[in-house]
Backbone as a ProteinNet text record, in pm:
[ID]
protein_1_A
[PRIMARY]
XXXXXXXXXXXXXXXXXXXXXXXXXXXXXXXXXXXXXXXXXXXXXXXXXXXXXXXXXXXXXXXXXXXXXXXXXXXXXXXXXXXXXXXXXXXXXXXXXXXXXXXXXXXXXXXXXXXXXXXXXXXXXXXXXXXXXXXXXXXXXXXXXXXXXXXXXXXXXXXXXXXXXXXXXXXXXXXXXXXXXXXXXXXXXXXXXXXXXXXXXXXXXXXXXXXXXXXXXXXXXXXXXXXXXXXXXXXXXX
[TERTIARY]
2460.5	2397.5	2420.4	2404.9	2419.9	2558.8	2664	2799.5	2820.9	2769.8	2786.8	2709.7	2591	2514.3	2593.3	2645.6	2715.5	2839.5	2910.5	3029.8	2993.3	2881.8	2847.8	2794.6	2713.2	2654.6	2756.7	2739.5	2826.3	2744.5	2755.4	2666.5	2694.6	2587.5	2600	2688.3	2662.6	2743.3	2753.5	2873.7	2894.4	2813.1	2800.8	2734	2583.8	2525.2	2383.7	2350.8	2443.1	2418.8	2488.8	2565.6	2635.8	2540.1	2422.8	2331.7	2287.1	2271.2	2234.1	2347.8	2470.5	2585	2612.9	2586.8	2617.5	2505.4	2390.9	2274.2	2302.9	2250	2269.5	2206.2	2273.6	2214.7	2106	2090.2	1996.3	1855.4	1835.5	1703.4	1686.8	1564.7	1539.1	1569.4	1622.8	1645.4	1555.6	1468.5	1368.9	1390.5	1408.6	1422.2	1310.2	1251.3	1147.8	1199.7	1147.3	1185.3	1059.3	1054.4	943.1	995.2	942.9	977.6	856.6	877.6	764	804	703.2	725.7	758	791.1	822.5	703.1	583.1	463.5	405	488.6	451.4	354.4	357.3	268.7	346.8	281.2	343.5	278.8	169.9	101.3	3.2	-39.4	-143.3	-278.6	-383.2	-516.8	-561.2	-504.1	-538.7	-456.9	-357.7	-272.9	-142.3	-115.3	9.6	126.6	224.6	338	472.6	476.8	601.7	642.8	755.6	834.3	847.6	805.1	822.8	970.3	1039.7	1182.4	1264.5	1386	1471.8	1567.3	1661.8	1753.3	1835.9	1883.6	1967.2	1888.3	1762.2	1678.6	1647.5	1622.9	1597.7	1721.6	1838.8	1963.3	1973.9	1939.8	1949.7	1854.2	1733.5	1637.7	1692.8	1755	1809.4	1928.9	2005.8	2114.1	2057.5	1948.7	1883.5	1840.4	1780.2	1739.4	1859.2	1973.9	2093.5	2153	2108.8	2162.2	2070	1956.4	1864.2	1841.9	1772.8	1745.7	1601.9	1514	1374.8	1320.7	1242.2	1174.8	1024.9	955.1	813.5	731	621.6	524.7	385	288.8	150.4	82.3	-36.8	-111.7	-142.7	-167.8	-199.5	-85.1	38.1	153.5	161	134.1	135.6	27.5	-92.8	-203	-181.8	-119.3	-101.9	18.5	131	256.7	314.2	272	326.6	479.6	545.1	691.7	761.9	887.6	968.8	1034.7	1069.6	1132.2	1267.5	1341.9	1473.5	1581.3	1706.7	1820.9	1863.2	1846.1	1879.5	1969.3	1954.3	2025	2165.6	2196.5	2329.9	2370.6	2498.5	2543.6	2493.5	2450.3	2404	2311.5	2276.3	2190.6	2049.3	1949.6	1811.6	1765.5	1690.6	1640.5	1515.4	1473.5	1345.2	1234.1	1127.4	1016	896.1	842.5	733.6	617.4	499.3	380.8	277.2	229.5	124	-10.3	-78.6	-202.8	-301.1	-360.6	-443.2	-560.2	-613.5	-735.8	-714.6	-587.5	-560.7	-607.5	-583	-633	-539.5	-410.9	-314.1	-307.9	-353.9	-354.4	-216.8	-208.2	-85.3	-1.2	-61.9	12.2	78	178.1	246.3	396.8	469.3	613.4	688.3	637.5	710.6	719.3	632.2	630.3	721.8	799.6	889.9	981.6	1000.9	1085.6	1231.4	1300.1	1438.6	1532.3	1485.7	1569.4	1559.7	1484.2	1469.4	1342	1346	1227.3	1117.7	995.4	878.4	777.3	734.2	641.9	521.3	403.7	283.8	232.3	206.4	157.2	5.8	-62.9	-207.8	-273.3	-404.1	-482.1	-494.8	-520.2	-533	-647.3	-619.5	-719.8	-717.2	-632.3	-620.5	-501.3	-522.4	-416.8	-319.8	-194.7	-92.7	-94.5	-53.7	-44.1	66.2	58.2	159.3	298.2	394.8	532	570	471.2	498.7	477	563.6	544	431.5	348.9	239.3	280.7	267.6	294.8	164.1	90.5	-41.3	-27.4	-85.2	-78.1	-216.1	-239.2	-368.2	-397.2	-523	-564.9	-675.2	-656	-752.8	-808.7	-938.4	-1006	-936	-894.8	-834.3	-686.8	-625.5	-485	-401.7	-280.4	-184.2	-87.3	-67.9	15.3	160.3	219.6	359.2	454.6	433.9	524.4	520.1	399.7	386.7	456.1	445.3	509.8	661.6	715.1	859.7	911	839.2	880.8	879	777.6	766.5	877.7	911.6	1019.7	1154.6	1174.6	1300.2	1315.6	1205.5	1209.7	1246.9	1225.2	1259.4	1394.2	1472.1	1608.4	1629.8	1525.3	1539.4	1567.2	1691.2	1731.4	1722.9	1750.6	1743.3	1626	1530.6	1403.5	1378	1343.3	1308.5	1158.1	1091.8	950.4	944.6	903.6	915.4	785	674.3	550.3	429.9	317.7	300	284.1	228.8	219.5	144.7	36.7	-38.7	43	118.1	200.2	310.4	377.3	483.2	424.8	308.6	244.6	211.5	168.7	136.6	259.9	375.1	498.9	543.1	523.5	557.3	466.7	336.6	240.3	264.9	306.9	331.2	468.3	546.7	682.4	770.3	761.3	838.3	948.9	981.6	1089.7	1214.4	1330.1	1457.8	1505.2	1470.4	1520.9	1417.6	1414	1331.2	1415.6	1416.1	1480.2	1370.1	1356.6	1256.6	1326.3	1290.6	1351.7	1255.3	1298.3	1210.6	1257.1	1166.2	1197.3	1150.2	1223.6	1184.6	1072.6	957.4	839.8	719.4	629.4	507.6	388.9	317.9	206.9	74.2	60.6	-67.9	-152.1	-278.2	-364.5	-312.8	-318.7	-269.9	-267.9	-208	-204.1	-89.1	-117.3	-12.5	86.7	209.2	313.7	294.8	242.5	223.8	77.1	13	-127.8	-139.4	-109.8	-105.7	-225.2	-256.8	-365.3	-338.3	-444.8	-433.1	-368.4	-271.9	-209.3	-225.2	-319.2	-345.4	-243.5	-162.3	-67.4	73.2	131.9	261.7	370.3	363.4	468.1	469.2	360.5	354.1	391.2	425.7	462.1	594.5	607.7	732.9	842.8	959.1	1070.2	1198.8	1208	1329.9	1449.3	1565.9	1687.7	1706.8	1725.3	1732.4	1860.2	1922.3	2042	2011.9	2024.6	1995.1	2116.5	2088.8	2191.6	2141.7	2221.3	2182.9	2214.5	2111.3	2128.6	2137.3	2139	2140.8	2007.3	2009.4	1888.8	1811.3	1881.2	1816.6	1735	1739.2	1664.1	1739.6	1663.2	1721.8	1675.1	1768.7	1737.8	1749.9	1642.4	1645.1	1657.2	1770.1	1795.1	1746	1632	1565.7	1584.6	1636.9	1665.1	1543.9	1474.1	1355.9	1385.7	1511.8	1545.6	1491.1	1475.7	1423.7	1277.4	1207	1065.2	1040.8	1145	1129.4	1084.6	984.2	940.3	996.7	1047.6	1103.8	1016.8
6279.9	6147.9	6074.5	6144.7	6079.3	6023.4	6095.7	6047.7	5914.1	5899.2	5773.3	5662.4	5694.3	5595.4	5548.6	5644.4	5611.4	5527.4	5556.6	5478.2	5336.7	5321	5190.1	5097.8	5150.2	5066.3	5031.6	4912.9	4868.3	4871.2	4976.5	4991.9	4891.8	4856	4769	4833.4	4960.5	5036.5	5178.4	5229.4	5357.2	5469.6	5468.9	5579.9	5582.6	5473.4	5471.4	5563.8	5575.4	5654.5	5790.4	5816.1	5943.2	6062.6	6056.4	6172.5	6204.2	6102	6125.3	6193.3	6148.1	6205.8	6348.9	6377.5	6509.8	6611.2	6566.1	6654	6773.9	6887.4	7010.4	6998.9	7046.3	7045.5	7152.1	7237.2	7348.2	7315.6	7193.9	7154.1	7004.3	6957.5	6814.5	6740	6619.2	6530	6408.5	6380.7	6275.6	6166.7	6044	5928.8	5830.8	5771.3	5669.9	5537.1	5429.5	5294.7	5211.9	5137.5	5047.6	4917.6	4805.9	4675.3	4617	4567.6	4519.5	4407.4	4345.2	4236.6	4291.3	4200.6	4239.9	4307	4268.4	4329.4	4438.7	4494.4	4614.5	4594.4	4477.1	4450.5	4450.5	4497.1	4495.8	4392.4	4331.4	4227.4	4156	4037.5	3965.8	4030.1	3977.1	4032.3	4010.3	3910.4	3883.4	3967.1	4040.3	4121.8	4056.8	3935.8	3866.5	3936	3979.1	4052.2	4005.3	3905.4	3858.5	3726	3724.6	3842	3841.7	3950.6	3961.7	3974.9	4058.7	4080.2	3987.2	3954.7	3860.6	3924.9	3845.5	3893.6	4015.2	4020.9	4134.2	4264.6	4259.5	4379.4	4420.9	4322.4	4354.4	4415.1	4362.1	4421.1	4566.6	4592.7	4730.9	4822.7	4776.2	4856.3	4891.6	4795.8	4822.7	4918.4	4912	5009.2	5149.7	5157.9	5288	5343.4	5259	5303.1	5354.8	5289.6	5328.5	5459.5	5507.5	5631	5750.8	5731.2	5842.1	5865.2	5972.7	6008.8	5982.2	5961.2	5927.4	5840.5	5738.9	5653.5	5673.4	5695.5	5731	5622.7	5581.6	5491.7	5541.1	5495.5	5529.2	5428.1	5462.7	5375	5241.2	5239.5	5114.3	5014	5062.3	4973	4914.7	4995.3	4944.9	4839.2	4864.9	4772.1	4642.5	4651.7	4533.2	4449.7	4515.2	4442.7	4448.9	4545	4565	4561.8	4648.3	4645.1	4700.9	4658.1	4710.9	4842.8	4858.4	4980.4	5008	4903.9	4916.2	4865.9	4893.7	4841	4710.6	4598.9	4468.8	4384.1	4397.9	4309.6	4357.6	4481.9	4537.8	4613.4	4649.3	4732.9	4874.9	4938.5	5076.1	5114.8	5241.8	5297.7	5312.8	5266.8	5277.7	5423.5	5466.1	5603.5	5618.7	5742.1	5767.9	5708	5663.9	5601.2	5695.6	5720.3	5816.9	5747.7	5752.9	5691.2	5798.9	5802.2	5896	5830.5	5881.4	5820.6	5930.7	5999.7	6116.6	6088.2	5964.5	5935.1	5838.5	5811.1	5726.4	5583.6	5523.4	5388	5276.7	5307.7	5199.3	5140.2	5213.1	5157.5	5154.5	5091.8	5095.8	4969.5	4855.5	4728.6	4699.5	4779.9	4765	4767.8	4698.4	4683.7	4816.2	4909.1	5034	5115	5084.9	5156.8	5094.9	4993.9	4929.8	5032.6	5020.3	5114	5069.6	5123.1	5084.3	5204.6	5318.1	5437.6	5523.7	5479.9	5555.3	5638.8	5760.3	5846.1	5785.9	5799.9	5751.6	5865.1	5898.3	6008.8	5961.1	6005.2	5978.6	6111.4	6115.9	6236.9	6225.6	6312.1	6304.7	6433	6423.2	6544.7	6613.9	6741.3	6817.3	6761.7	6739.9	6687.2	6537.2	6467.3	6321.6	6288.9	6205.7	6172.9	6070.6	6078.6	5981.2	5864.3	5743.8	5631.9	5655.7	5588.6	5602.3	5569.8	5653.7	5631.4	5705.9	5761.8	5832.5	5981.9	6058.8	6202.5	6233.7	6328.9	6366.5	6484.6	6468.4	6575.9	6605	6702.1	6734.3	6834.7	6799.4	6884.5	6897.5	7003.9	7018.6	6899.4	6859.3	6742.8	6786.2	6761.3	6800.6	6675.5	6652.2	6535.3	6405.1	6399.6	6278.1	6262.5	6362.9	6350.6	6465.6	6432.8	6532.5	6560.8	6685.1	6722	6678.8	6605	6563.5	6679.3	6792.6	6906.3	6956.2	6959	7002.3	6904.6	6775.7	6674.3	6686	6701.7	6714.9	6837.8	6950.6	7072.8	7055.6	6986.6	6966.2	6875.1	6771.2	6682.5	6754	6833.3	6907.2	7005	7068	7162.6	7093.6	6962	6884.8	6815.2	6851.9	6802.4	6684.5	6642	6527.1	6578.6	6564.4	6619.6	6517.1	6390.9	6283.5	6194.5	6183	6116.8	6006.9	5888.4	5774.9	5751.4	5756	5720.1	5574.9	5486.8	5342.8	5279.7	5344.4	5281.9	5337.5	5286.1	5195.9	5270.7	5199.8	5258.4	5390.7	5403.4	5528.9	5643.7	5613.9	5718.2	5762.4	5666.3	5700.2	5778.4	5734.7	5805.2	5949.3	5970	6106.2	6194.9	6140.2	6218.5	6245	6148.6	6171.4	6278.8	6266.2	6361.8	6502.1	6511.9	6643.2	6699.6	6624.8	6666.6	6687.3	6592.4	6601.4	6498.1	6432.7	6334.1	6388.1	6355	6378.9	6253.8	6138.2	6011.5	5902.3	5804.7	5685	5562.6	5466.8	5339	5235.4	5189.4	5089.2	4954.7	4858.5	4726.4	4630.3	4573.8	4490.8	4345.6	4258.1	4115.9	4041.3	3937.6	3862.3	3762.1	3815.5	3732.2	3802.9	3724.7	3779.1	3732.9	3827.9	3796.7	3792	3871.7	3882.8	3987.9	3957.5	4051.7	4073.1	4194.5	4226.5	4376.2	4418.1	4558.5	4627.5	4738	4805.3	4879.1	4891.9	4959.2	5109.5	5168.5	5314	5344	5414.1	5448.2	5598.3	5639.1	5780.2	5816.6	5945.7	5987.9	5946.2	5924.4	5884.6	5996.2	5960.2	6054.9	5998.5	6050	5993.8	6032.6	6134.5	6183.2	6137.9	6050.7	5993	6098.9	6203.2	6305.6	6381.2	6372.5	6438.8	6345.5	6222.5	6126.4	6167.3	6134.5	6161.2	6070.4	6129.3	6053.3	6086	6038.8	6065.8	5991.5	6050.7	5983.2	5860.9	5743.1	5619.1	5542.9	5492.1	5408.5	5271.4	5163	5029.2	4967.5	4889.1	4814.2	4671.4	4574.5	4434	4381.6	4328.5	4268.9	4116.6	4047.5	3902.3	3845.1	3721.2	3647.7	3717.5	3794.8	3856	3979.4	4031.3	4152.5	4275.6	4377.7	4500.4	4618.4	4702.6	4825.3	4941.7	5017.1	5137.5	5258.3	5327.3	5448.8	5565.6	5622.4	5724.5	5863.1	5953.3	6089.8	6178.8	6222.7	6306.7	6454	6489.8	6627.6	6730	6692.1	6785.1	6819.1	6733.3	6755.3	6810.6	6817.3	6850.1	6994.2	7013.1	7145.7	7177.7	7296.7	7338.7	7445.2
1378	1379	1247.8	1133.7	1004.9	987.1	1031.4	1012.5	1082.6	1206.6	1277.7	1209.5	1155.7	1081.4	959.9	884	760.5	787.4	897.3	928.5	969.2	1042.6	1095	986.7	894.3	791.8	684.8	625.4	516.4	387.7	306.6	191.9	81	8.6	-107.4	-212.9	-239	-334.6	-280.6	-268.4	-201	-264.9	-399.3	-464.2	-436.2	-392.1	-360	-242.8	-151	-31.5	-34.5	-138.6	-149.5	-147.8	-216.2	-209.4	-67.2	15.3	154.3	230.1	204.9	275.2	229.1	101.6	46.2	67.7	114.4	125.4	215.3	177.3	253.9	392	494.5	629.3	646.9	546	557.6	509.8	460.9	413.1	430.8	431.2	446.9	317.3	332.1	218.6	240.3	142.8	159.6	54.6	101.1	13.7	46.1	-56.8	-36.6	-87.1	-30.6	-71.7	-90.9	-201.8	-225	-283.5	-235.5	-290.1	-360.6	-482.9	-560.1	-654.6	-713.3	-807.7	-946.1	-1037.1	-1174.6	-1241.6	-1202.3	-1260.6	-1171.6	-1085.7	-1012.8	-898.8	-833.5	-720.3	-589.5	-483.4	-351.3	-260.4	-306.8	-230.2	-322.4	-280.2	-353.7	-324.4	-387.7	-364	-219.4	-153.3	-13.8	83.9	31.6	116.9	157.1	109.5	143	75	155.1	98.6	153	238.2	298.5	236.6	168.2	130.6	-20.6	-85.2	-229.1	-261.7	-187.7	-209.8	-122.4	-169.5	-100.7	-1.8	50	154.4	114.6	-9.9	-51.2	-47.3	-89.5	-86.2	56.6	142.7	283.7	348.1	313.5	365.5	323.8	197.5	149.2	224.4	249.8	325.3	462.9	529.1	661.9	654.3	545.9	528	508.4	433.9	417.6	552.6	634.3	768.2	847.3	830.7	905.4	856	739.2	683.3	702.5	768	787.8	937.4	966.8	1105.9	1145.8	1047	1076	964.2	1000.5	902.9	920.9	808.6	810.8	742.3	806.8	744	774.9	695.1	719.1	810	855.1	945.1	880.3	748.5	680.1	691.9	682.8	695.7	835.8	937.9	1075.2	1094.3	1043.7	1061.2	984	865.8	782.1	821.6	854.7	872.9	1013.8	1094.9	1229.4	1228.4	1148.9	1136.4	1258.9	1278.1	1387.5	1350.1	1221	1169.6	1234.4	1262.7	1324.1	1229	1264.4	1190	1258.6	1189.1	1247.3	1157.4	1027.7	935.3	902.6	937.3	914.6	1040.4	1047.4	1158.4	1136.5	1242.3	1229.1	1342.2	1345.5	1449.3	1394.3	1468.7	1425.4	1427.5	1325.3	1321.5	1407.5	1426.8	1491.7	1405.1	1470.8	1400.1	1400.4	1281.1	1265.1	1193.9	1253.6	1194.5	1165.7	1041.4	1002.9	1034.2	1133.6	1179.4	1220.2	1122.8	1153.6	1246.9	1242.3	1316.2	1432.6	1467.1	1581.8	1565.9	1449.8	1422.4	1467	1485.2	1500.4	1640.3	1741.3	1876.3	1939.3	2055.5	2135	2126.8	2102.6	2108	1973.4	1937.5	1809.2	1830	1740.5	1757.2	1745.1	1666.3	1646.2	1774.9	1870.6	1997.6	2103.3	2065.3	2161.3	2225.8	2355.7	2429.6	2419.1	2319	2292.9	2289.4	2340.2	2342.7	2219.1	2118.2	1993.7	2001.6	1950.4	1951.4	1864.3	1911.1	1839	1830.9	1709.8	1689.8	1610.9	1650.7	1572.5	1520.3	1390.3	1324.8	1317.3	1387.9	1398.3	1352	1334.4	1315.6	1451	1447.5	1571.1	1655.9	1785.4	1876.6	1893.2	1816.9	1828.7	1917.3	2017.2	2112.9	2055.9	2100.5	2062.1	2159.8	2116.3	2209.9	2311.4	2423.7	2527.9	2471.8	2505.2	2461.8	2335.9	2265.3	2140.2	2156.8	2093.5	2088	1989	2021.8	1933.1	1845.8	1716.6	1621.6	1548.7	1598	1542.7	1428.9	1313.3	1195.3	1133	1056.7	989	898.2	896	818.6	722.4	593.5	491.5	426	443.1	387.1	426.7	553.4	606.4	576.2	514.5	476.8	533.7	570.9	617	502.8	469.5	355.5	377.8	281.3	295.4	321.2	253.9	273	416.5	475.8	615.3	708.8	679.3	762.1	754.3	633.2	616.6	691	677.9	745.6	897.4	949	1093.1	1144.8	1069	1110.4	1103.6	999.6	987.7	1103.6	1143.5	1255.3	1385.6	1392.1	1511.6	1500.2	1398.6	1387.7	1296.9	1223.9	1133.8	992.9	949.5	820.1	708.1	738.8	639.2	675.8	584.5	614.2	511.8	560.9	474.9	481.9	367.3	358.3	312	401.7	375.1	328.7	348.5	303.5	376.3	329.7	218	87.5	-13.5	-147.3	-152	-74.9	-76.7	-18.4	86.1	147.3	51.8	-10.1	-105.8	-223.2	-272.3	-383	-345.1	-221.3	-176.6	-180.2	-141.7	-144.7	-288	-377.4	-518.1	-576.8	-552.3	-607.3	-554.4	-427	-366.5	-401.4	-479.4	-517.8	-394.1	-301.8	-177.7	-168.4	-279.2	-278.2	-346.1	-289.3	-355.5	-428.1	-371.3	-424.9	-402.4	-491.4	-474.2	-504.8	-411.4	-435.1	-457.7	-581	-616.3	-633.7	-549.9	-551.5	-619.4	-732.8	-815.4	-808.7	-766.2	-754	-878.4	-922.4	-1041.9	-1011.4	-974.4	-948.2	-1009	-1068.7	-1128.8	-1046	-987	-897.7	-971.5	-1077.4	-1144.7	-1074.6	-1051	-980.8	-839	-792.9	-659.5	-639.1	-529.1	-495	-567.8	-637.6	-715.3	-626.9	-675.9	-601.5	-595	-701.5	-704.6	-732.8	-641.5	-655.6	-677.3	-800.1	-836.7	-924.6	-934.7	-1023.6	-1167.8	-1241.7	-1382	-1463.1	-1548	-1640.2	-1781.6	-1861.3	-1993.9	-2099.6	-2073.7	-2174	-2135.5	-2215.4	-2182.6	-2168.6	-2248.1	-2244.4	-2111.7	-2035.8	-1905.8	-1791.3	-1821.8	-1717.3	-1650.7	-1523.8	-1453.4	-1508.7	-1533.5	-1590.3	-1514.6	-1390.7	-1313.1	-1371.9	-1357.3	-1398.6	-1308.6	-1368.6	-1290.8	-1322.2	-1216.9	-1231.2	-1172	-1253.4	-1201	-1132	-1028.7	-956.6	-939.1	-983.7	-972.3	-832.7	-766.4	-635.1	-648.7	-535.7	-540.6	-586.6	-634	-675.3	-786.1	-869.2	-984.6	-956.2	-834.2	-803.7	-854.2	-889.2	-941.7	-856.9	-819.5	-747.4	-845.1	-860	-942.5	-850	-861.5	-784	-868.1	-829.6	-910	-848.4	-928.3	-884.2	-915	-810.1	-825.5	-800	-792.2	-755.6	-855.1	-981.3	-1080.4	-1055.5	-982.1	-955	-813.2	-733.4	-591.4	-571.8	-486.5	-447.6	-309.5	-290.9	-163.5	-99.2
[MASK]
++++++++++++++++++++++++++++++++++++++++++++++++++++++++++++++++++++++++++++++++++++++++++++++++++++++++++++++++++++++++++++++++++++++++++++++++++++++++++++++++++++++++++++++++++++++++++++++++++++++++++++++++++++++++++++++++++++++++++++++

């Protein structure tokens, strides 16, 4: 599946997607993507987030989708944005759509559940039903949260080797905190929002020397946006 995706998509820069193509078939490769403002916001205080990033960043997101086999979002992203999670802006094959919804909050009338031939999975706590049209992936839930490592292992067991974690900020932060990321693509737009929702909602770290410092390579996109390709492999737990 990945080979056909890679051939169909037209990447911005070949080396951005090389880690996905080179990834071992024997383990899951997880990449996350986040789009934010220059001051690290993903939305205003009212929740307005369309669109912080411009067309070039959106194109890149769709190319990322075309290079993976499953795209993962949390229930908050579904409730706030109702995304389609498909490949539309570039040539390519849409990945399976996976929604983390332990308590069944998202309901059935959502775009991600469109019947388009693509697999749709909802990750729930045990005993919570999936909406019609979605496969139910029930996993242990601790204090309202499903462990990222358990989710990655369950998706890999079902044949999903390349996984994109697309949002929202809490979901991405959970994967960073759990050391379940291989790569992070952070797309920064030249806009200053001021007060608003932060891009990364991680535990407080008072000691700078203990801060995460992934190797990062910047790529200039259109309209002054910058993509930081961050290598988290040194922190990855297997």
